[in-house]
Amino acid sequence: GNVDLGIVLQGQGTTGNRVEGNFLGTTIGGDAALPNNQGVVIGLGASGNQIGGASAGRGNLISGNTNFGVWLSAETTTGNQVLGNAIGTDFSGAGAIPNYHGIIVAGSSDNQIGDARDGAGNLISGNELAGIRLEYLNAPGNRVFGNRIGTDAAGMAAVPNFYGVLLVKAVGNSIGGPALGAGNLIGGNLQEGIHIESGSNQNLVQGNIIGANGTGD
């Protein structure tokens, strides 16, 4: 319910911090919005921080925020991880409590959203515009692995974003990968699962399930 930001990590030397097990933008029951303008912001050189985690109870519920659920900004903001969170859904993972964008990475490089490890992927669904938005030419090396984007927590029903993943003048990022568990499940979104706009190049889309449920049937 903050007028501006829920949690901010910013500045050179802001490193090694963890944000775990919080409700950011919802009521304590996780079933209705109590919005901040933005849920979590990492910027101005804050590096090596972790939002959520792979183990049970470490993920955050980041939903209902007026603008962004998670925003990683500035060229020197690198090496941060967003793991095991529910972003844009209710606590059950079956319904939407939308942010405007779920996660936006703007001018920030070498960050990781999700992971191939069990439990480390995020549920990024129900957001008004993009589940994940990557932008700016000077922000390469971001990796989007093992997430469910546009589905419920079980991966069997739609909880749509408008776009699943949106790249705007983004260069050299990876959506999925060849390793077991690195691919994303991107299904149920209202428009494209992955939308790569003019000016984006050298991005890799690999090993994802796009437009199907979690079993691929």
Coordinates of C-alpha atoms in Angstrom, one line a residue:
G1 CA 0.0 0.0 0.0
N2 CA 3.0 2.4 -0.4
V3 CA 2.5 5.4 -2.6
D4 CA 5.7 4.7 -4.4
L5 CA 8.0 1.7 -3.8
G6 CA 7.7 -1.4 -1.7
I7 CA 11.4 -2.4 -1.5
V8 CA 14.4 -0.6 -3.0
L9 CA 18.0 -1.9 -3.3
Q10 CA 20.2 0.6 -5.0
G11 CA 23.7 2.0 -5.3
Q12 CA 27.2 0.6 -5.8
G13 CA 28.2 -1.9 -3.1
T14 CA 24.6 -2.9 -2.4
T15 CA 25.2 -6.6 -2.7
G16 CA 24.4 -10.0 -1.2
N17 CA 20.9 -9.0 0.1
R18 CA 17.9 -11.4 0.0
V19 CA 14.2 -10.6 -0.2
E20 CA 12.3 -13.7 0.8
G21 CA 8.8 -14.7 1.7
N22 CA 7.1 -11.4 1.5
F23 CA 3.7 -10.2 0.2
L24 CA 4.4 -7.1 -2.0
G25 CA 1.3 -5.4 -3.3
T26 CA -1.4 -7.7 -1.8
T27 CA -3.3 -8.2 1.4
I28 CA -1.9 -10.7 3.9
G29 CA -4.2 -13.4 2.5
G30 CA -2.7 -13.0 -0.9
D31 CA -6.2 -12.8 -2.5
A32 CA -6.6 -9.1 -3.3
A33 CA -4.5 -6.1 -4.3
L34 CA -3.1 -3.6 -1.8
P35 CA -0.9 -1.9 -4.3
N36 CA 2.4 -0.2 -4.2
N37 CA 3.4 1.8 -7.3
Q38 CA 6.3 -0.7 -7.8
G39 CA 7.0 -3.8 -5.8
V40 CA 10.8 -4.3 -5.8
V41 CA 13.3 -2.1 -7.5
I42 CA 17.0 -3.0 -7.9
G43 CA 19.1 -0.2 -9.5
L44 CA 22.0 2.2 -9.7
G45 CA 24.7 -0.5 -9.4
A46 CA 23.1 -2.8 -6.9
S47 CA 24.5 -6.2 -7.9
G48 CA 24.5 -9.8 -6.7
N49 CA 21.2 -9.6 -4.8
Q50 CA 18.5 -12.3 -4.8
I51 CA 14.7 -11.9 -4.9
G52 CA 13.1 -15.1 -3.7
G53 CA 14.7 -18.5 -3.7
A54 CA 14.3 -22.1 -4.8
S55 CA 13.4 -23.6 -1.4
A56 CA 9.8 -23.7 -0.1
G57 CA 8.7 -20.4 1.6
R58 CA 11.5 -18.3 0.1
G59 CA 9.5 -17.0 -2.9
N60 CA 7.7 -13.7 -2.7
L61 CA 4.1 -12.9 -3.8
I62 CA 4.6 -9.8 -5.9
S63 CA 1.2 -8.8 -7.3
G64 CA -1.3 -6.0 -7.6
N65 CA 1.3 -3.2 -8.0
T66 CA 0.3 -0.3 -10.1
N67 CA 3.4 -0.3 -12.3
F68 CA 6.1 -2.9 -12.1
G69 CA 6.3 -6.0 -9.9
V70 CA 10.1 -6.2 -10.2
W71 CA 12.3 -3.5 -11.9
L72 CA 16.0 -4.0 -12.6
S73 CA 17.4 -0.8 -13.9
A74 CA 20.7 0.9 -14.9
E75 CA 23.8 -0.4 -16.7
T76 CA 25.8 -1.2 -13.6
T77 CA 23.0 -3.3 -12.0
T78 CA 24.2 -6.8 -12.8
G79 CA 24.2 -10.4 -11.4
N80 CA 20.9 -10.2 -9.6
Q81 CA 18.6 -13.3 -9.4
V82 CA 14.8 -13.4 -9.3
L83 CA 13.9 -17.0 -8.2
G84 CA 10.8 -18.9 -7.1
N85 CA 8.3 -16.0 -6.9
A86 CA 4.7 -15.6 -7.9
I87 CA 4.4 -12.4 -9.9
G88 CA 0.9 -11.2 -11.0
T89 CA -1.1 -14.1 -9.5
D90 CA -2.9 -14.7 -6.2
F91 CA -1.3 -16.8 -3.5
S92 CA -2.8 -20.0 -4.8
G93 CA -1.3 -19.4 -8.3
A94 CA -4.7 -20.1 -9.9
G95 CA -6.0 -16.5 -10.4
A96 CA -4.7 -13.1 -11.4
I97 CA -3.8 -10.0 -9.2
P98 CA -2.1 -8.1 -12.0
N99 CA 0.9 -5.8 -11.9
Y100 CA 1.2 -3.6 -15.0
H101 CA 4.5 -5.4 -16.0
G102 CA 5.5 -8.4 -14.1
I103 CA 9.3 -8.0 -14.4
I104 CA 11.1 -5.3 -16.4
V105 CA 14.8 -5.4 -17.0
A106 CA 15.8 -2.0 -18.4
G107 CA 19.4 -1.2 -19.2
S108 CA 20.6 -3.9 -16.7
S109 CA 22.7 -6.8 -17.8
D110 CA 23.7 -10.4 -16.7
N111 CA 20.7 -10.9 -14.4
Q112 CA 18.8 -14.2 -14.1
I113 CA 15.1 -14.7 -14.0
G114 CA 14.4 -18.2 -12.9
D115 CA 16.7 -21.2 -13.0
A116 CA 16.8 -24.8 -14.2
R117 CA 16.8 -26.1 -10.6
D118 CA 13.6 -27.5 -9.2
G119 CA 11.6 -24.8 -7.5
A120 CA 13.7 -21.9 -8.8
G121 CA 11.5 -20.9 -11.7
N122 CA 9.0 -18.0 -11.2
L123 CA 5.3 -18.0 -11.9
I124 CA 4.8 -14.9 -14.0
S125 CA 1.1 -14.7 -15.0
G126 CA -1.9 -12.4 -15.0
N127 CA 0.0 -9.2 -15.6
E128 CA -1.7 -6.4 -17.6
L129 CA 1.0 -6.0 -20.3
A130 CA 4.2 -8.1 -20.3
G131 CA 5.1 -10.9 -18.0
I132 CA 8.7 -10.1 -18.6
R133 CA 10.0 -7.1 -20.6
L134 CA 13.7 -6.8 -21.6
E135 CA 14.8 -3.5 -23.1
Y136 CA 17.8 -1.3 -24.2
L137 CA 20.7 -2.2 -26.4
N138 CA 23.3 -1.8 -23.6
A139 CA 21.8 -4.6 -21.5
P140 CA 23.0 -8.0 -22.8
G141 CA 23.4 -11.3 -21.1
N142 CA 20.1 -11.6 -19.2
R143 CA 18.8 -15.1 -18.8
V144 CA 15.2 -16.3 -18.5
F145 CA 15.1 -19.9 -17.4
G146 CA 12.6 -22.4 -16.1
N147 CA 9.6 -20.1 -15.6
R148 CA 5.9 -20.5 -16.1
I149 CA 4.7 -17.4 -18.0
G150 CA 0.9 -17.1 -18.6
T151 CA -0.2 -20.3 -16.9
D152 CA -1.4 -21.2 -13.4
A153 CA 1.0 -22.8 -10.9
A154 CA 0.3 -26.3 -12.2
G155 CA 0.9 -25.3 -15.8
M156 CA -2.4 -26.7 -16.9
A157 CA -4.7 -23.6 -17.3
A158 CA -4.3 -20.1 -18.5
V159 CA -3.7 -17.1 -16.3
P160 CA -2.8 -14.7 -19.1
N161 CA -0.4 -11.9 -19.4
F162 CA -1.0 -9.7 -22.5
Y163 CA 2.5 -10.6 -23.8
G164 CA 4.4 -13.4 -22.3
V165 CA 8.0 -12.1 -22.9
L166 CA 8.5 -8.7 -24.7
L167 CA 11.9 -7.6 -26.1
V168 CA 12.3 -4.0 -27.0
K169 CA 15.7 -3.0 -28.5
A170 CA 17.1 -5.8 -26.5
V171 CA 20.4 -7.5 -27.5
G172 CA 22.1 -10.8 -26.5
N173 CA 19.7 -12.2 -24.0
S174 CA 18.6 -15.9 -23.6
I175 CA 15.0 -17.1 -23.3
G176 CA 15.3 -20.8 -22.3
G177 CA 18.2 -23.0 -23.0
P178 CA 19.3 -26.6 -23.9
A179 CA 19.7 -27.9 -20.3
L180 CA 17.0 -30.0 -18.6
G181 CA 14.6 -27.6 -16.9
A182 CA 16.0 -24.4 -18.6
G183 CA 13.2 -24.0 -21.0
N184 CA 10.2 -21.9 -20.0
L185 CA 6.5 -22.8 -20.2
I186 CA 5.0 -19.9 -22.1
G187 CA 1.3 -20.5 -22.7
G188 CA -2.1 -18.9 -22.4
N189 CA -1.1 -15.3 -23.1
L190 CA -3.5 -13.0 -24.9
Q191 CA -1.0 -12.0 -27.6
E192 CA 2.4 -13.4 -28.5
G193 CA 4.1 -15.8 -26.2
I194 CA 7.4 -14.1 -27.2
H195 CA 7.4 -10.7 -29.0
I196 CA 10.7 -9.5 -30.3
E197 CA 10.4 -5.9 -31.6
S198 CA 12.5 -4.1 -34.3
G199 CA 15.9 -3.2 -33.0
S200 CA 16.3 -6.4 -31.0
N201 CA 19.0 -8.8 -32.2
Q202 CA 21.3 -11.7 -31.2
N203 CA 18.8 -13.0 -28.7
L204 CA 18.5 -16.8 -28.2
V205 CA 15.1 -18.6 -27.8
Q206 CA 15.7 -22.2 -27.1
G207 CA 14.1 -25.2 -25.4
N208 CA 10.8 -23.6 -24.5
I209 CA 7.2 -25.0 -24.6
I210 CA 5.2 -22.2 -26.2
G211 CA 1.4 -22.3 -26.5
A212 CA 0.8 -25.6 -24.8
N213 CA 0.2 -26.8 -21.2
G214 CA 2.9 -28.2 -19.0
T215 CA 2.6 -31.7 -20.4
G216 CA 2.7 -30.5 -24.0
D217 CA -0.5 -32.2 -24.9

